[in-house]
XYZ file of C-alpha atoms in Angstrom:
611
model
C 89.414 155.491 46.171
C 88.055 157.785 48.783
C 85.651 157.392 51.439
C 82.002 157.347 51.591
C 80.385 158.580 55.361
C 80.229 155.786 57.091
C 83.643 154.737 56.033
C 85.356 158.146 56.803
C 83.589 157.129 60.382
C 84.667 154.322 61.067
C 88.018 154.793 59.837
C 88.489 157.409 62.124
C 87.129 156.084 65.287
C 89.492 156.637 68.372
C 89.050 154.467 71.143
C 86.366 152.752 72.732
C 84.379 149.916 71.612
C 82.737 149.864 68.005
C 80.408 148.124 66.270
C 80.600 148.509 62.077
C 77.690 146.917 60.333
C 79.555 146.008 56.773
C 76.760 144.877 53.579
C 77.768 143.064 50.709
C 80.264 144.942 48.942
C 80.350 147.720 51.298
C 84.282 148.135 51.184
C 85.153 146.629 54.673
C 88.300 145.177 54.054
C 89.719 148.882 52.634
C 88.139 150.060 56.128
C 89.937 148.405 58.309
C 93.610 148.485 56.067
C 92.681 152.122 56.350
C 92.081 152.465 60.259
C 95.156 150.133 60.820
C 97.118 152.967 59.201
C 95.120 155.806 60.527
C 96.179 154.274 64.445
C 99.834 153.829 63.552
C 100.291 156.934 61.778
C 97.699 159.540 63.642
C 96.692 158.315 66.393
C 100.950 157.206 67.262
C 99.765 153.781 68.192
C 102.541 151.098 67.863
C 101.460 148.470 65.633
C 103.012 145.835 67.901
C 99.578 146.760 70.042
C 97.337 146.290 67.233
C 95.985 142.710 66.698
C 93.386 141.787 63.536
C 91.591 138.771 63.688
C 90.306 137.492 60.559
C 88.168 133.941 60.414
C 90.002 132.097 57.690
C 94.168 132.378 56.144
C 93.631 133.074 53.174
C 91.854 136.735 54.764
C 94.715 137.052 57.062
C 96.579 136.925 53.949
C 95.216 138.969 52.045
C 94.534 141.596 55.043
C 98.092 141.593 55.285
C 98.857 142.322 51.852
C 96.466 145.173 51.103
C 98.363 146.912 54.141
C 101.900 146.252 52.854
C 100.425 147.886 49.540
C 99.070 150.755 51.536
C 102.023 151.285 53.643
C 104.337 151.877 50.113
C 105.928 147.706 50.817
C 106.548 148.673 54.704
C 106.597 145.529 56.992
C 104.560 146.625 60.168
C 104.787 144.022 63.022
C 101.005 144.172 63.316
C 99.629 140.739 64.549
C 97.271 139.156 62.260
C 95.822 136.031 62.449
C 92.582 133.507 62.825
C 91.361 132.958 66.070
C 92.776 129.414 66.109
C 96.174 131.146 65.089
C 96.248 133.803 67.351
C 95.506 131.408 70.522
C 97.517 128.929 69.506
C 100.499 131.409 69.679
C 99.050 132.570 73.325
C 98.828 128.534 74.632
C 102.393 128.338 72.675
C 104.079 131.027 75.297
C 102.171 129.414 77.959
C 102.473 125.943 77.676
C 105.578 125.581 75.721
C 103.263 123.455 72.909
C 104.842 122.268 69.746
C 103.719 121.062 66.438
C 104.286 117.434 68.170
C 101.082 118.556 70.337
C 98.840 119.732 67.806
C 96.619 117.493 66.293
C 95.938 118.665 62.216
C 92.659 118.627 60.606
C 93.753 115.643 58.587
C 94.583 113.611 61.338
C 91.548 114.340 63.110
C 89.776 113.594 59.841
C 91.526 110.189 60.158
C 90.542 109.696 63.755
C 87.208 110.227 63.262
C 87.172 108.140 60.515
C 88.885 105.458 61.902
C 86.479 105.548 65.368
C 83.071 105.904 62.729
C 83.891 102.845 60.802
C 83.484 100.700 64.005
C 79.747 101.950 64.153
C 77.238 100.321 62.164
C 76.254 103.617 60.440
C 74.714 103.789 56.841
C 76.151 106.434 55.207
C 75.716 107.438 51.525
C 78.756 110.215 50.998
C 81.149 109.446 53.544
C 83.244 112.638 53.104
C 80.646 114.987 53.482
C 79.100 113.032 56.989
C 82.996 113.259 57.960
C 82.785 116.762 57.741
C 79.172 117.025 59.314
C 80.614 114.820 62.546
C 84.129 116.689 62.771
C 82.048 120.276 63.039
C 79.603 118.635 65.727
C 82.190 118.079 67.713
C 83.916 120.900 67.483
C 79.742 122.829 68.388
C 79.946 120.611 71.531
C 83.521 121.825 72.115
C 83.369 125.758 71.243
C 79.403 125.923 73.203
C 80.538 123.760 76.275
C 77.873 121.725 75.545
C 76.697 118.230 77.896
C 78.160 115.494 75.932
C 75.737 112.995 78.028
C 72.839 115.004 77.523
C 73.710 116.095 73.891
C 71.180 115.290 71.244
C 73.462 114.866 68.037
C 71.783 115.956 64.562
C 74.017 113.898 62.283
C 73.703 110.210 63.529
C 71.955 108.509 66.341
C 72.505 110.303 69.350
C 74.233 107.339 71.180
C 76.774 106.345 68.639
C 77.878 110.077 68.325
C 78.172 110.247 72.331
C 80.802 106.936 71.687
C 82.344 108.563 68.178
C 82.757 111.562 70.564
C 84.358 110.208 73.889
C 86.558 107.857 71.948
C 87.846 111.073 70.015
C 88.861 112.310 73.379
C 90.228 109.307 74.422
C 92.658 108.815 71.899
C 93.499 112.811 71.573
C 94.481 112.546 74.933
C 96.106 109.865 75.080
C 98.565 110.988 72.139
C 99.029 114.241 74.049
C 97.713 116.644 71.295
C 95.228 119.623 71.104
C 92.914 119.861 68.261
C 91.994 123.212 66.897
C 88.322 123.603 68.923
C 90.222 122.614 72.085
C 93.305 125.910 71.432
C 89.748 128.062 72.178
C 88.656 125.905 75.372
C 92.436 125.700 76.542
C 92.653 129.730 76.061
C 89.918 130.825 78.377
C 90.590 128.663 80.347
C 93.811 129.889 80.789
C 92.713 133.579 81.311
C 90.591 132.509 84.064
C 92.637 130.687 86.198
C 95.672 133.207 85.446
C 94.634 136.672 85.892
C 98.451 137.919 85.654
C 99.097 136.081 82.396
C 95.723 137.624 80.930
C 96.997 141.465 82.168
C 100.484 140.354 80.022
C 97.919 140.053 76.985
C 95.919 142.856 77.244
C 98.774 144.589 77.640
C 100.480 143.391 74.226
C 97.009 143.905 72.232
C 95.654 147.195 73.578
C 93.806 147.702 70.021
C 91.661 144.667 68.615
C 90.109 144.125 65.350
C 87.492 141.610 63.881
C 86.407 140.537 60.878
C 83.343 138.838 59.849
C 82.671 139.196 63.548
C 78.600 137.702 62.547
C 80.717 134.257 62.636
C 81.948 134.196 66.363
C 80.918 131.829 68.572
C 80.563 131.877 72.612
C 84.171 130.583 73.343
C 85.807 132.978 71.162
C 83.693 135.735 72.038
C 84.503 135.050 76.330
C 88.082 135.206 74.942
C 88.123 138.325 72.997
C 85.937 140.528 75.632
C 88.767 139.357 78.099
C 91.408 140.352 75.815
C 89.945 143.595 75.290
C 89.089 144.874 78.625
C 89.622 147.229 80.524
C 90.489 149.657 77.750
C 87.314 147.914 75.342
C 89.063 148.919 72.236
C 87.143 146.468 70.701
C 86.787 147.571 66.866
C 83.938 144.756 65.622
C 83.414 144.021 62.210
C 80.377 142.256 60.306
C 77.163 141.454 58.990
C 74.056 139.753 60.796
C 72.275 139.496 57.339
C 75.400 136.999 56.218
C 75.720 134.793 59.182
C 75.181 131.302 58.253
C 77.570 128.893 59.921
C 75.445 127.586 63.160
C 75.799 124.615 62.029
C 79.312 124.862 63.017
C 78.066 127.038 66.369
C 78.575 130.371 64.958
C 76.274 132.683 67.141
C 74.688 135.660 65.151
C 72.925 136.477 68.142
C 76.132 137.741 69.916
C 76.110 140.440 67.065
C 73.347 141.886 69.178
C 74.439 141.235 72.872
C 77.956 143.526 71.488
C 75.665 146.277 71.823
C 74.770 145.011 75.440
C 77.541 144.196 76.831
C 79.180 147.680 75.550
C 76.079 150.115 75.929
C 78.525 152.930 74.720
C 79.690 151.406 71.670
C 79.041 153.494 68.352
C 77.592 151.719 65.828
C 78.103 152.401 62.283
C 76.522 150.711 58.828
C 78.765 150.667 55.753
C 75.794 151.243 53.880
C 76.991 151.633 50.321
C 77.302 148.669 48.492
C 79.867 148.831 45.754
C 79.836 145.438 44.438
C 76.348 144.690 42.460
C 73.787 147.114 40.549
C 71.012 148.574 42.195
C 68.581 145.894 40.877
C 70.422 142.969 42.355
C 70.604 144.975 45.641
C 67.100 146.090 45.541
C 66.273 142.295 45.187
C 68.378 140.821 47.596
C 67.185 143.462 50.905
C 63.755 142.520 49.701
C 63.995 138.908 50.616
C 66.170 139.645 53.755
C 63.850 141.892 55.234
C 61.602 139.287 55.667
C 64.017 138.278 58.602
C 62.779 139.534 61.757
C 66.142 139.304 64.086
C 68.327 141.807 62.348
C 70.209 145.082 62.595
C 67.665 147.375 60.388
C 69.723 148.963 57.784
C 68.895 151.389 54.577
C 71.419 149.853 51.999
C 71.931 151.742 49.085
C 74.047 151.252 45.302
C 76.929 152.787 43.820
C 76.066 151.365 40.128
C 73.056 152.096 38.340
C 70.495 149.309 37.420
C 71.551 147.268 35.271
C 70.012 144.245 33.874
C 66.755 142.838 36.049
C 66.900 139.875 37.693
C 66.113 136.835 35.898
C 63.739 134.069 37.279
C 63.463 131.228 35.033
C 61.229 128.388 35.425
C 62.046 125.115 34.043
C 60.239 121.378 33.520
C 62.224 119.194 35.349
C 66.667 118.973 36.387
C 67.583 117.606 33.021
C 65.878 120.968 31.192
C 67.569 123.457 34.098
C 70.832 122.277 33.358
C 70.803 121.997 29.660
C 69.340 125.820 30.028
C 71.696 127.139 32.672
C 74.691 125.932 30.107
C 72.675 127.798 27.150
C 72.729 130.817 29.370
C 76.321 130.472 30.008
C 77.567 129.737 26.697
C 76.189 132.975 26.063
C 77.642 134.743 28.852
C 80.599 133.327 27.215
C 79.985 134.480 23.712
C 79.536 137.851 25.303
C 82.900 137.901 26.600
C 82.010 137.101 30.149
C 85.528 135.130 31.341
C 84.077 131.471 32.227
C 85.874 131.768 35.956
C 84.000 134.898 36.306
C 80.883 132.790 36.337
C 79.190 130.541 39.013
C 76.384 128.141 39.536
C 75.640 127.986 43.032
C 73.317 125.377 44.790
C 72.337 124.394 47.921
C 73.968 121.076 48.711
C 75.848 118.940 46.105
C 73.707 116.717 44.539
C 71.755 119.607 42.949
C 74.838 120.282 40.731
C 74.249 117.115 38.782
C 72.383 118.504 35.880
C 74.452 121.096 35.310
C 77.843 119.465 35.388
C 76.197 116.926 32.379
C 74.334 120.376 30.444
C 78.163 121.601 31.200
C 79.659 118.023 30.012
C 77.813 118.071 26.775
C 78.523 121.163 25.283
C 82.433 121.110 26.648
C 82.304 124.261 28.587
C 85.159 123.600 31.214
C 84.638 123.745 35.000
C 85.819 123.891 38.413
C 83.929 122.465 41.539
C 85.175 123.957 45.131
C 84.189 120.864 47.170
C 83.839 117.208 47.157
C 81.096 116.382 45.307
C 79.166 112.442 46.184
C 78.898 110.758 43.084
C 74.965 109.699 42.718
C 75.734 106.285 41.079
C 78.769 105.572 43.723
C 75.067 105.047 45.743
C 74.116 101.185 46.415
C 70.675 101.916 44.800
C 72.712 102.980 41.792
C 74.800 99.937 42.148
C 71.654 97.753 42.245
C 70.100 99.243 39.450
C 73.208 98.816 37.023
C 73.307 95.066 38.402
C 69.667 94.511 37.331
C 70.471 96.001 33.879
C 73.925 94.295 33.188
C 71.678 90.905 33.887
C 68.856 92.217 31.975
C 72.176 92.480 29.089
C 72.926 89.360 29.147
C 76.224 89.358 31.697
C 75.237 86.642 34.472
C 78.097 87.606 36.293
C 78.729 86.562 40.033
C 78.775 89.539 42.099
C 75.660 91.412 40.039
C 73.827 88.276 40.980
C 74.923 88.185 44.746
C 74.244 91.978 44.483
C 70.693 91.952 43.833
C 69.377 88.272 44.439
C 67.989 89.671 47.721
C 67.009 93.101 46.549
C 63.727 92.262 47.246
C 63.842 89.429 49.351
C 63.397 85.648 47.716
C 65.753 83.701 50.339
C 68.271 82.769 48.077
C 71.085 81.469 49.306
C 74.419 82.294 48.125
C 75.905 78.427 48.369
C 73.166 78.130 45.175
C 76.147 79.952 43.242
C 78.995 78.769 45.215
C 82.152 78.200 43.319
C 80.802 80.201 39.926
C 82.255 82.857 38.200
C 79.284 83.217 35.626
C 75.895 82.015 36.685
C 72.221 81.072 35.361
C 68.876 80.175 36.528
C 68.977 76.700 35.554
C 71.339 76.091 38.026
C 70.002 77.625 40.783
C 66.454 75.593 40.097
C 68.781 72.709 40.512
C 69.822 73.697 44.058
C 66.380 74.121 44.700
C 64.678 71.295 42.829
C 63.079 70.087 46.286
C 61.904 73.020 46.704
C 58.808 73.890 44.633
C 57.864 77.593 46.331
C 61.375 78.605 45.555
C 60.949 77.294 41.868
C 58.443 79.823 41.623
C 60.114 82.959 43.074
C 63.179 81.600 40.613
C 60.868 81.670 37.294
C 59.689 85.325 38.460
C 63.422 86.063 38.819
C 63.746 85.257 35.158
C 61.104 86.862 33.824
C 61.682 89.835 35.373
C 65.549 90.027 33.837
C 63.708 88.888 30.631
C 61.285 92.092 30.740
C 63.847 94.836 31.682
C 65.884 93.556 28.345
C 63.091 95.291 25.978
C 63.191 98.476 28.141
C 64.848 101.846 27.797
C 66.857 102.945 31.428
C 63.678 104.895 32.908
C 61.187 102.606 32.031
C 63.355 99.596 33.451
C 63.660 101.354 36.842
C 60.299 101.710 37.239
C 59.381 97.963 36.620
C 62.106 97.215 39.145
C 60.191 99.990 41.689
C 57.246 99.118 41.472
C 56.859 95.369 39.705
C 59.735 93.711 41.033
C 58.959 95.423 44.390
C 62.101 97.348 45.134
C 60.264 100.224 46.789
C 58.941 97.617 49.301
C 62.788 96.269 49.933
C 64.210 100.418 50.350
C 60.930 100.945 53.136
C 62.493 97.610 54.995
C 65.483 98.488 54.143
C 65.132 101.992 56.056
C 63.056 99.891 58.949
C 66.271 98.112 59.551
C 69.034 100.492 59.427
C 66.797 103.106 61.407
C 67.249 106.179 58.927
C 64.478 108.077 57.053
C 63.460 106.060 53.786
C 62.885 109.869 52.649
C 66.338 109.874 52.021
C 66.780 106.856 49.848
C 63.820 107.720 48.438
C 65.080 110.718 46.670
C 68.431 109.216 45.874
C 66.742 106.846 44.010
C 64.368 109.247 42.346
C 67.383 111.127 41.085
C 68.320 108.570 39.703
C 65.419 107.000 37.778
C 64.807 111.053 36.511
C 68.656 111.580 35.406
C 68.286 108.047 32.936
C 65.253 110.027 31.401
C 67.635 110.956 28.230
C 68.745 107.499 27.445
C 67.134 105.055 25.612
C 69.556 101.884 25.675
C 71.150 100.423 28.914
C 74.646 100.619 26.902
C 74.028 104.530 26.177
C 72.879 104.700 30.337
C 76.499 102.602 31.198
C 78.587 105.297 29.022
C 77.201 108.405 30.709
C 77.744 106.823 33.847
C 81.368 106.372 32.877
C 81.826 109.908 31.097
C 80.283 111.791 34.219
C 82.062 109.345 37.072
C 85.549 110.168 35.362
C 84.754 114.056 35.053
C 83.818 114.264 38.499
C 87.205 112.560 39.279
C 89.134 114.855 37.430
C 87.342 117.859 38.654
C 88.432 116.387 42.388
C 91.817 115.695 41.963
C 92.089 119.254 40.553
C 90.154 121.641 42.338
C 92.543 124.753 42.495
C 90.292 127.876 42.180
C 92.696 130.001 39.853
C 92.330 127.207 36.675
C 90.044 128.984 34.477
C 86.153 127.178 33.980
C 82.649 127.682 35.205
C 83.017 127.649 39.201
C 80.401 125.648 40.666
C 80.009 125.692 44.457
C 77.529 125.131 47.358
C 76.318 128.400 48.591
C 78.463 128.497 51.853
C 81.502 128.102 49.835
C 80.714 130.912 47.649
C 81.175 133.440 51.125
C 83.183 135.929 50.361
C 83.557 135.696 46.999
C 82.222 137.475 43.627
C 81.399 137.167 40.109
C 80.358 138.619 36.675
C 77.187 136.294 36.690
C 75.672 134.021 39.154
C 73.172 131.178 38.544
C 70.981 130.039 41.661
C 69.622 126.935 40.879
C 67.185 124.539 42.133
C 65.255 127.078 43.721
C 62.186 124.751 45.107
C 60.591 124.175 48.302
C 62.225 122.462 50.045
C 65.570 122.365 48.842
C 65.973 126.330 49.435
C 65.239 126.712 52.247
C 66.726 123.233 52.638
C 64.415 121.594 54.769
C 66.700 119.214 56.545
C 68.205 122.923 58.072
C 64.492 124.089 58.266
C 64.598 121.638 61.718
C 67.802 122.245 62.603
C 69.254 125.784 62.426
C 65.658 127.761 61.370
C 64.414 129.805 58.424
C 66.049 133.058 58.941
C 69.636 131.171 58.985
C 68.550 129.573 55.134
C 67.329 132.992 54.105
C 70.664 134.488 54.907
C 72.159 131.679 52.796
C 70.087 132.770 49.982
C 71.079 136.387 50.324
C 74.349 135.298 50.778
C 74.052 133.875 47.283
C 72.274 137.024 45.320
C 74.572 139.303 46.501
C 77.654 137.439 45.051
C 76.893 138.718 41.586
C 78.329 142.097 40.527
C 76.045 142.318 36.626
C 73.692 139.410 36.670
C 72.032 137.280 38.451
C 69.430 133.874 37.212
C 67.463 131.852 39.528
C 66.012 128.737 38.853
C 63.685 126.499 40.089
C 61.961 123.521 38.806
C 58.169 122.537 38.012
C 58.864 118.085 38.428
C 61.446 117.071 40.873
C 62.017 113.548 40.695
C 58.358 112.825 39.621
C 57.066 115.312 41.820
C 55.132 118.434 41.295
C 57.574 120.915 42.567
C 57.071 124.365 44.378
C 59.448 127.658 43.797
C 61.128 128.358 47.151
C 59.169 130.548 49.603
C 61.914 133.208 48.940
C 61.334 133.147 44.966
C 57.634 134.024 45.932
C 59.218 137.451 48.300
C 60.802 138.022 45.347
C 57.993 138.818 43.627
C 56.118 140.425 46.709
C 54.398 144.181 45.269
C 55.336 143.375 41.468
């Protein structure tokens, strides 16, 4: 392939800080293979002085390997790495560390874990608020934040300040480093040992970055360290794909680059190789809504191709069973399945397309841990009510929901049973003539659900039996937003729509809990099915065809992150997700979520700004 311009530019850049602005598909990767070779063999630099520093392995990897291939198979000692790797092997020299001192991320996983389940926390998917705490603490870390004045966004503030200091504690106390605390540890270092820092610079008298929009302010103090005095700081990235401050990721320091090195070029990769022109027409239209950006005039190698799709659908249960139409015919086409994705915005929007998937046996593959909705103690309750409502009086469905609204009874009233029934409990309580009467409503409530079908059932038990009122108390008492249980349960009571017997409900339940299960324990990327992934996941990546789904208000731009990390962060997200697709690209939204009128997301509506 030869070079375009900006390519031929930025390969061939000498010395001196530089800034390349790489789109979607722009060829960046074949860039900087290409000016790794051009140093070594025109410029006579020895690659022992280069250093590339990538943001995850598998990009080191495959970094490495595209420069192997362009070299004809000759091994260069050019240092590659992640930032964690790269300073790891710096406090390694200077410290003497060993794997003994380094803490992995599954035993900090474990850690954390262990510390959280002393708090009285309720959580709904414990993996994914796992995740949420071990990146908060690594923000604090990598932004030397205040841990006594930090305001934590994941759990109430003062049980994160103790999840946090008894991390530390016990880190310390085993003598290990975790991977947030190799970037603290490094400049650090460098600051207090100007001779070892001259050794460095030195050793790495060319540097160069990838995906350089994801840096945060430790790594950043680090690098411009590293660099000076020479500056050959060759920085590589795109502000319109930075979406990881929620993990502290600074897109801002994108811009203070061109501050901090007022002679830097700066040059945009401007051809985008990847999608056709309608799907990057489409995509800069919704990012240009973003005000804090790098202006740039982005152009396509491939013609046209097919317009963008935007499909409007009912409800969930009619997106998913269209979105598997669609593929099937993708399919048919002779579209590979693993060269298509569904991509949403957090996990529980996947549910209606892994059953639309489920039902017409297309296989596959899901990237991260997905929660299971009916692992949820709402879900749990509900399937109690309805195994009662069946006829099984069992023990622990009774215990489960006797309370669920409150009627104060007591557990001793079933002491010693394995299967129970009202007449014995009205024995207990024969004294008692108020409790004789929240008993008989008991009864006849069980007695009601049994003519029901699944959705009609759980709205009795809303609204008749009063469950709403428990969740709002329920809420009161835990302190967390009822919002939130709220639409857990509303999932719920729309995904039982379909069904119309409690034993048809119980066997979907059972077909999609063991899917999801097997989907978990094998998630490698390379076994061929359907991928379906969150939208951060699908960084990096590309595909034939690309579904967007969910689309609404308030789920894109999630508006949870609306609070946290802002609206031009979400919009990257969703241009993030467009420009994935190479031939086509669907987006969906919905008209009723969960009962709810439902609005397409604000950036659907740019979409169709001047049609």
């Amino acid at each position: 392939m030869g070079f375009n311009q900006a390519q031929k530019r930025a390969v061939l850049h000498r010395e001196g800080p530089c800034l390349v602005l790489a789109g979607p598909g722009s060829g960046k990767t074949l860039t900087i293979v290409n000016r790794i070779r051009h140093l070594i063999e025109e410029c006579k630099v020895r690659p022992e002085e280069i250093l590339v520093i990538t943001f995850t392995k598998y990009a080191a990897a495959e970094m490495k390997a595209r420069l192997l291939k362009l070299c004809g198979g000759k091994k260069l000692p050019v240092t590659m790495g992640t930032f964690h790797g790269i300073y790891y092997g710096i406090l390694k020299w200077a410290y003497r560390f060993g794997p003994e001192n380094l803490l992995s991320e599954e035993e900090k996983y474990r850690l954390i874990r262990h510390i959280a389940s002393h708090e009285e926390l309720e959580i709904f998917d414990v993996e994914e608020f796992l995740q949420d705490l071990t990146a908060e603490i690594g923000l604090v870390k990598n932004n030397g934040l205040d841990i006594q004045t930090y305001q934590s966004k994941k759990c109430a503030p003062d049980a994160f300040r103790r999840i946090y200091c008894e991390y530390e504690r016990m880190r310390k106390q085993a003598r290990k480093i975790d991977f947030d605390d190799m970037l603290v540890l490094c400049r650090d270092l460098f600051l207090k040992r100007p001779d070892v820092l001259k050794m460095w610079q030195q050793k790495f008298r060319y540097i160069l970055i990838d995906e350089f929009q994801d840096i945060n302010q430790v790594q950043y103090d680090v690098i411009r360290m590293l660099a000076a005095p020479e500056d050959n700081l060759f920085a590589v990235g795109d502000d319109d794909q930075a979406i990881y401050g929620f993990r502290g990721a600074d897109s801002k320091l994108m811009f203070r680059f061109k501050e901090d090195y007022p002679q830097a070029d700066q040059i945009l990769l401007d051809v985008n190789y990847r999608s056709t022109s309608n799907i990057v027409r489409n995509a800069l239209r919704v990012i240009g809504h973003n005000e804090i950006r790098f202006e740039k005039e982005i152009k396509a190698n491939r013609p046209a191709g097919a317009s963008l799709h935007v499909q409007e659908l009912k409800d969930s249960q009619e997106e998913g069973q269209y979105v598997a139409d669609e593929i099937e015919k993708r399919i048919r086409e002779g579209v590979k399945a693993e060269d298509i994705a569904v991509l949403y915005r957090i996990h529980t929007d996947a549910r209606s397309v892994v059953e639309g998937l489920l039902e017409k046996k297309i296989p596959f593959q899901m990237r991260e841990h997905m929660a299971n909705l009916y692992d949820h103690f709402i879900a749990k309750d509900l399937q109690a009510y309805f195994r009662m409502a069946d006829g099984e009086f069992s023990r622990s469905d009774f215990l489960q929901i006797m309370n669920r609204p409150k009627r104060y009874i007591s557990r001793e009233s079933v002491s010693g049973s394995r299967k129970i029934s009202f007449e014995q409990i009205r024995i207990f309580y024969e004294e008692k003539e108020w409790m004789q009467d929240r008993i008989d409503q008991f009864e006849w409530d069980i007695r009601m659900l049994k003519k029901m079908a699944p959705y009609a059932a759980i709205q009795y038990v809303r609204r008749k039996i009063g469950y709403d009122e428990f969740l709002r108390e329920y809420a009161a008492g835990k302190r967390m937003p009822a919002s939130d249980l709220f639409e857990a349960l509303s999932e719920i009571e729309e995904a039982a729509k379909p069904f119309q017997t409690f034993a048809e409900w119980f066997a979907h339940i059972e077909e999609y809990t063991n899917a999801l299960k097997m989907r978990q324990q094998k998630r490698e990327m390379d076994a061929p099915g359907v991928r379906l992934m969150t939208m951060h996941a699908a960084k990096g990546l590309e595909f034939d065809t690309v579904f967007i789904v969910q689309a609404n208000e308030g789920r894109i731009p999630y508006k949870k992150s609306l609070k946290e990390m802002g609206e031009e962060e979400e919009r990257r997200l969703f241009y993030v997700a467009m420009t994935r697709a190479k031939d086509v690209l669907k987006i969906t939204y919905v008209k009723i979520k969960n009962g709810k009128d439902a609005k397409p997301s604000r950036f659907v509506d740019e979409l169709f700004e001047g049609v």
